């Protein structure tokens, strides 16, 4: 299983069912159940199923971010660039405090290979 580091409030909005996709400026080939990890605390907040990736417009990308941050502005505004919606289903919150050691700036982490890099609290 993969884990995706996300800044708040995006992770919580997805796990609380307020958002059914994540807007990104790049695509992914990853599908299936993934962990949502808070990028500040490194705690697994919950799990979702990443079912699909669809191209969205620049306007949809901005609107998605404005739902969380009312003053959100795109720096380096590039409406001609491609943007994507990562379709997320079946949110499940994690009740245990499971901390993951972040090994790089990559938003993805392969949780299968971590073995000892989990801390249960």
PDB file of C-alpha atoms in Angstrom:
ATOM      1  CA  UNK A   1       0.000   0.000   0.000  1.00  0.00           C
ATOM      2  CA  UNK A   2       1.100   3.536  -0.706  1.00  0.00           C
ATOM      3  CA  UNK A   3       0.724   6.547   1.558  1.00  0.00           C
ATOM      4  CA  UNK A   4       0.137  10.091   0.324  1.00  0.00           C
ATOM      5  CA  UNK A   5       1.402  13.039   2.371  1.00  0.00           C
ATOM      6  CA  UNK A   6      -1.160  15.858   2.325  1.00  0.00           C
ATOM      7  CA  UNK A   7      -1.305  19.274   3.947  1.00  0.00           C
ATOM      8  CA  UNK A   8      -4.283  20.176   6.049  1.00  0.00           C
ATOM      9  CA  UNK A   9      -7.128  20.844   5.672  1.00  0.00           C
ATOM     10  CA  UNK A  10      -7.191  18.796   2.436  1.00  0.00           C
ATOM     11  CA  UNK A  11      -6.693  15.390   4.044  1.00  0.00           C
ATOM     12  CA  UNK A  12      -9.449  15.973   6.596  1.00  0.00           C
ATOM     13  CA  UNK A  13     -11.860  17.335   3.980  1.00  0.00           C
ATOM     14  CA  UNK A  14     -11.390  14.137   1.976  1.00  0.00           C
ATOM     15  CA  UNK A  15     -11.669  11.794   4.968  1.00  0.00           C
ATOM     16  CA  UNK A  16     -14.742  13.670   6.279  1.00  0.00           C
ATOM     17  CA  UNK A  17     -16.448  13.162   2.898  1.00  0.00           C
ATOM     18  CA  UNK A  18     -16.512  16.834   1.859  1.00  0.00           C
ATOM     19  CA  UNK A  19     -14.220  16.247  -1.139  1.00  0.00           C
ATOM     20  CA  UNK A  20     -14.253  13.207  -3.411  1.00  0.00           C
ATOM     21  CA  UNK A  21     -11.087  14.021  -5.328  1.00  0.00           C
ATOM     22  CA  UNK A  22      -7.679  15.646  -4.895  1.00  0.00           C
ATOM     23  CA  UNK A  23      -6.640  18.303  -7.418  1.00  0.00           C
ATOM     24  CA  UNK A  24      -3.042  17.998  -8.576  1.00  0.00           C
ATOM     25  CA  UNK A  25      -0.826  19.447 -11.291  1.00  0.00           C
ATOM     26  CA  UNK A  26       0.397  15.956 -12.213  1.00  0.00           C
ATOM     27  CA  UNK A  27      -1.113  12.540 -12.807  1.00  0.00           C
ATOM     28  CA  UNK A  28      -0.396   9.215 -11.089  1.00  0.00           C
ATOM     29  CA  UNK A  29      -0.562   5.550 -12.078  1.00  0.00           C
ATOM     30  CA  UNK A  30      -1.230   4.446  -8.494  1.00  0.00           C
ATOM     31  CA  UNK A  31      -4.659   2.890  -7.880  1.00  0.00           C
ATOM     32  CA  UNK A  32      -6.267   1.090  -4.966  1.00  0.00           C
ATOM     33  CA  UNK A  33      -6.335   1.667  -1.212  1.00  0.00           C
ATOM     34  CA  UNK A  34      -3.931   4.373  -0.020  1.00  0.00           C
ATOM     35  CA  UNK A  35      -3.173   5.955   3.346  1.00  0.00           C
ATOM     36  CA  UNK A  36      -3.668   9.703   3.830  1.00  0.00           C
ATOM     37  CA  UNK A  37      -0.762  11.043   5.910  1.00  0.00           C
ATOM     38  CA  UNK A  38      -0.670  14.510   7.520  1.00  0.00           C
ATOM     39  CA  UNK A  39       2.446  16.181   6.100  1.00  0.00           C
ATOM     40  CA  UNK A  40       3.176  18.078   9.352  1.00  0.00           C
ATOM     41  CA  UNK A  41       2.620  15.375  11.973  1.00  0.00           C
ATOM     42  CA  UNK A  42       3.408  12.363   9.730  1.00  0.00           C
ATOM     43  CA  UNK A  43       0.410  10.569  11.249  1.00  0.00           C
ATOM     44  CA  UNK A  44      -1.814   8.339   9.124  1.00  0.00           C
ATOM     45  CA  UNK A  45      -5.200  10.103   9.251  1.00  0.00           C
ATOM     46  CA  UNK A  46      -7.115   7.446   7.332  1.00  0.00           C
ATOM     47  CA  UNK A  47      -7.520   5.550   4.098  1.00  0.00           C
ATOM     48  CA  UNK A  48      -9.235   6.035   0.738  1.00  0.00           C
ATOM     49  CA  UNK A  49      -9.438   4.130  -2.519  1.00  0.00           C
ATOM     50  CA  UNK A  50      -7.845   5.943  -5.461  1.00  0.00           C
ATOM     51  CA  UNK A  51     -10.001   4.732  -8.344  1.00  0.00           C
ATOM     52  CA  UNK A  52      -9.178   6.997 -11.290  1.00  0.00           C
ATOM     53  CA  UNK A  53      -7.420  10.139 -12.518  1.00  0.00           C
ATOM     54  CA  UNK A  54      -9.185  12.599 -14.818  1.00  0.00           C
ATOM     55  CA  UNK A  55      -7.953  15.755 -16.469  1.00  0.00           C
ATOM     56  CA  UNK A  56      -9.640  18.920 -15.172  1.00  0.00           C
ATOM     57  CA  UNK A  57      -9.590  22.552 -16.214  1.00  0.00           C
ATOM     58  CA  UNK A  58      -7.460  25.246 -14.625  1.00  0.00           C
ATOM     59  CA  UNK A  59     -10.647  26.811 -13.226  1.00  0.00           C
ATOM     60  CA  UNK A  60     -11.675  23.524 -11.549  1.00  0.00           C
ATOM     61  CA  UNK A  61      -8.192  23.266 -10.059  1.00  0.00           C
ATOM     62  CA  UNK A  62      -8.432  26.771  -8.557  1.00  0.00           C
ATOM     63  CA  UNK A  63     -11.999  26.208  -7.273  1.00  0.00           C
ATOM     64  CA  UNK A  64     -10.928  22.996  -5.530  1.00  0.00           C
ATOM     65  CA  UNK A  65      -8.202  24.866  -3.650  1.00  0.00           C
ATOM     66  CA  UNK A  66     -10.458  27.844  -2.884  1.00  0.00           C
ATOM     67  CA  UNK A  67     -12.834  25.539  -1.004  1.00  0.00           C
ATOM     68  CA  UNK A  68     -10.093  24.998   1.594  1.00  0.00           C
ATOM     69  CA  UNK A  69      -8.284  28.334   1.399  1.00  0.00           C
ATOM     70  CA  UNK A  70     -10.490  31.306   0.596  1.00  0.00           C
ATOM     71  CA  UNK A  71      -7.475  33.460  -0.316  1.00  0.00           C
ATOM     72  CA  UNK A  72      -5.792  30.781  -2.434  1.00  0.00           C
ATOM     73  CA  UNK A  73      -3.897  32.193  -5.387  1.00  0.00           C
ATOM     74  CA  UNK A  74      -2.003  30.176  -7.924  1.00  0.00           C
ATOM     75  CA  UNK A  75       1.570  31.400  -8.043  1.00  0.00           C
ATOM     76  CA  UNK A  76       3.031  31.015 -11.529  1.00  0.00           C
ATOM     77  CA  UNK A  77      -0.492  30.994 -12.973  1.00  0.00           C
ATOM     78  CA  UNK A  78      -0.361  28.522 -15.852  1.00  0.00           C
ATOM     79  CA  UNK A  79      -3.872  27.960 -17.245  1.00  0.00           C
ATOM     80  CA  UNK A  80      -2.412  26.140 -20.255  1.00  0.00           C
ATOM     81  CA  UNK A  81      -0.760  23.488 -18.043  1.00  0.00           C
ATOM     82  CA  UNK A  82      -2.593  20.185 -17.427  1.00  0.00           C
ATOM     83  CA  UNK A  83      -4.361  19.584 -14.105  1.00  0.00           C
ATOM     84  CA  UNK A  84      -5.808  16.379 -12.697  1.00  0.00           C
ATOM     85  CA  UNK A  85      -8.474  15.148 -10.309  1.00  0.00           C
ATOM     86  CA  UNK A  86      -7.475  12.030  -8.401  1.00  0.00           C
ATOM     87  CA  UNK A  87     -10.816  10.322  -7.739  1.00  0.00           C
ATOM     88  CA  UNK A  88     -11.002   9.118  -4.123  1.00  0.00           C
ATOM     89  CA  UNK A  89     -13.683   6.836  -2.691  1.00  0.00           C
ATOM     90  CA  UNK A  90     -14.538   4.972   0.525  1.00  0.00           C
ATOM     91  CA  UNK A  91     -12.884   7.238   3.123  1.00  0.00           C
ATOM     92  CA  UNK A  92     -12.070   5.507   6.416  1.00  0.00           C
ATOM     93  CA  UNK A  93     -10.609   7.393   9.390  1.00  0.00           C
ATOM     94  CA  UNK A  94      -7.763   5.836  11.367  1.00  0.00           C
ATOM     95  CA  UNK A  95      -8.345   5.805  15.123  1.00  0.00           C
ATOM     96  CA  UNK A  96      -4.861   4.658  16.146  1.00  0.00           C
ATOM     97  CA  UNK A  97      -1.969   7.108  16.033  1.00  0.00           C
ATOM     98  CA  UNK A  98       0.396   5.601  13.488  1.00  0.00           C
ATOM     99  CA  UNK A  99       3.375   7.789  12.641  1.00  0.00           C
ATOM    100  CA  UNK A 100       5.337   7.331   9.425  1.00  0.00           C
ATOM    101  CA  UNK A 101       8.914   8.479   8.950  1.00  0.00           C
ATOM    102  CA  UNK A 102       9.076  10.627   5.828  1.00  0.00           C
ATOM    103  CA  UNK A 103      12.112   9.601   3.824  1.00  0.00           C
ATOM    104  CA  UNK A 104      12.018  12.261   1.066  1.00  0.00           C
ATOM    105  CA  UNK A 105      10.044  15.242  -0.284  1.00  0.00           C
ATOM    106  CA  UNK A 106       8.131  12.885  -2.591  1.00  0.00           C
ATOM    107  CA  UNK A 107       4.400  13.055  -1.697  1.00  0.00           C
ATOM    108  CA  UNK A 108       4.171   9.247  -2.062  1.00  0.00           C
ATOM    109  CA  UNK A 109       5.678   6.653   0.248  1.00  0.00           C
ATOM    110  CA  UNK A 110       5.580   2.889  -0.242  1.00  0.00           C
ATOM    111  CA  UNK A 111       4.356   1.645   3.131  1.00  0.00           C
ATOM    112  CA  UNK A 112       5.045  -2.003   2.272  1.00  0.00           C
ATOM    113  CA  UNK A 113       8.799  -1.506   2.380  1.00  0.00           C
ATOM    114  CA  UNK A 114       9.007   0.501   5.601  1.00  0.00           C
ATOM    115  CA  UNK A 115       8.793  -2.323   8.142  1.00  0.00           C
ATOM    116  CA  UNK A 116      10.387  -0.574  11.134  1.00  0.00           C
ATOM    117  CA  UNK A 117       9.572   2.988  10.103  1.00  0.00           C
ATOM    118  CA  UNK A 118       6.194   2.999  11.863  1.00  0.00           C
ATOM    119  CA  UNK A 119       5.568   4.278  15.341  1.00  0.00           C
ATOM    120  CA  UNK A 120       2.284   3.264  16.998  1.00  0.00           C
ATOM    121  CA  UNK A 121       1.169   5.530  19.830  1.00  0.00           C
TER     122      UNK A 121
END
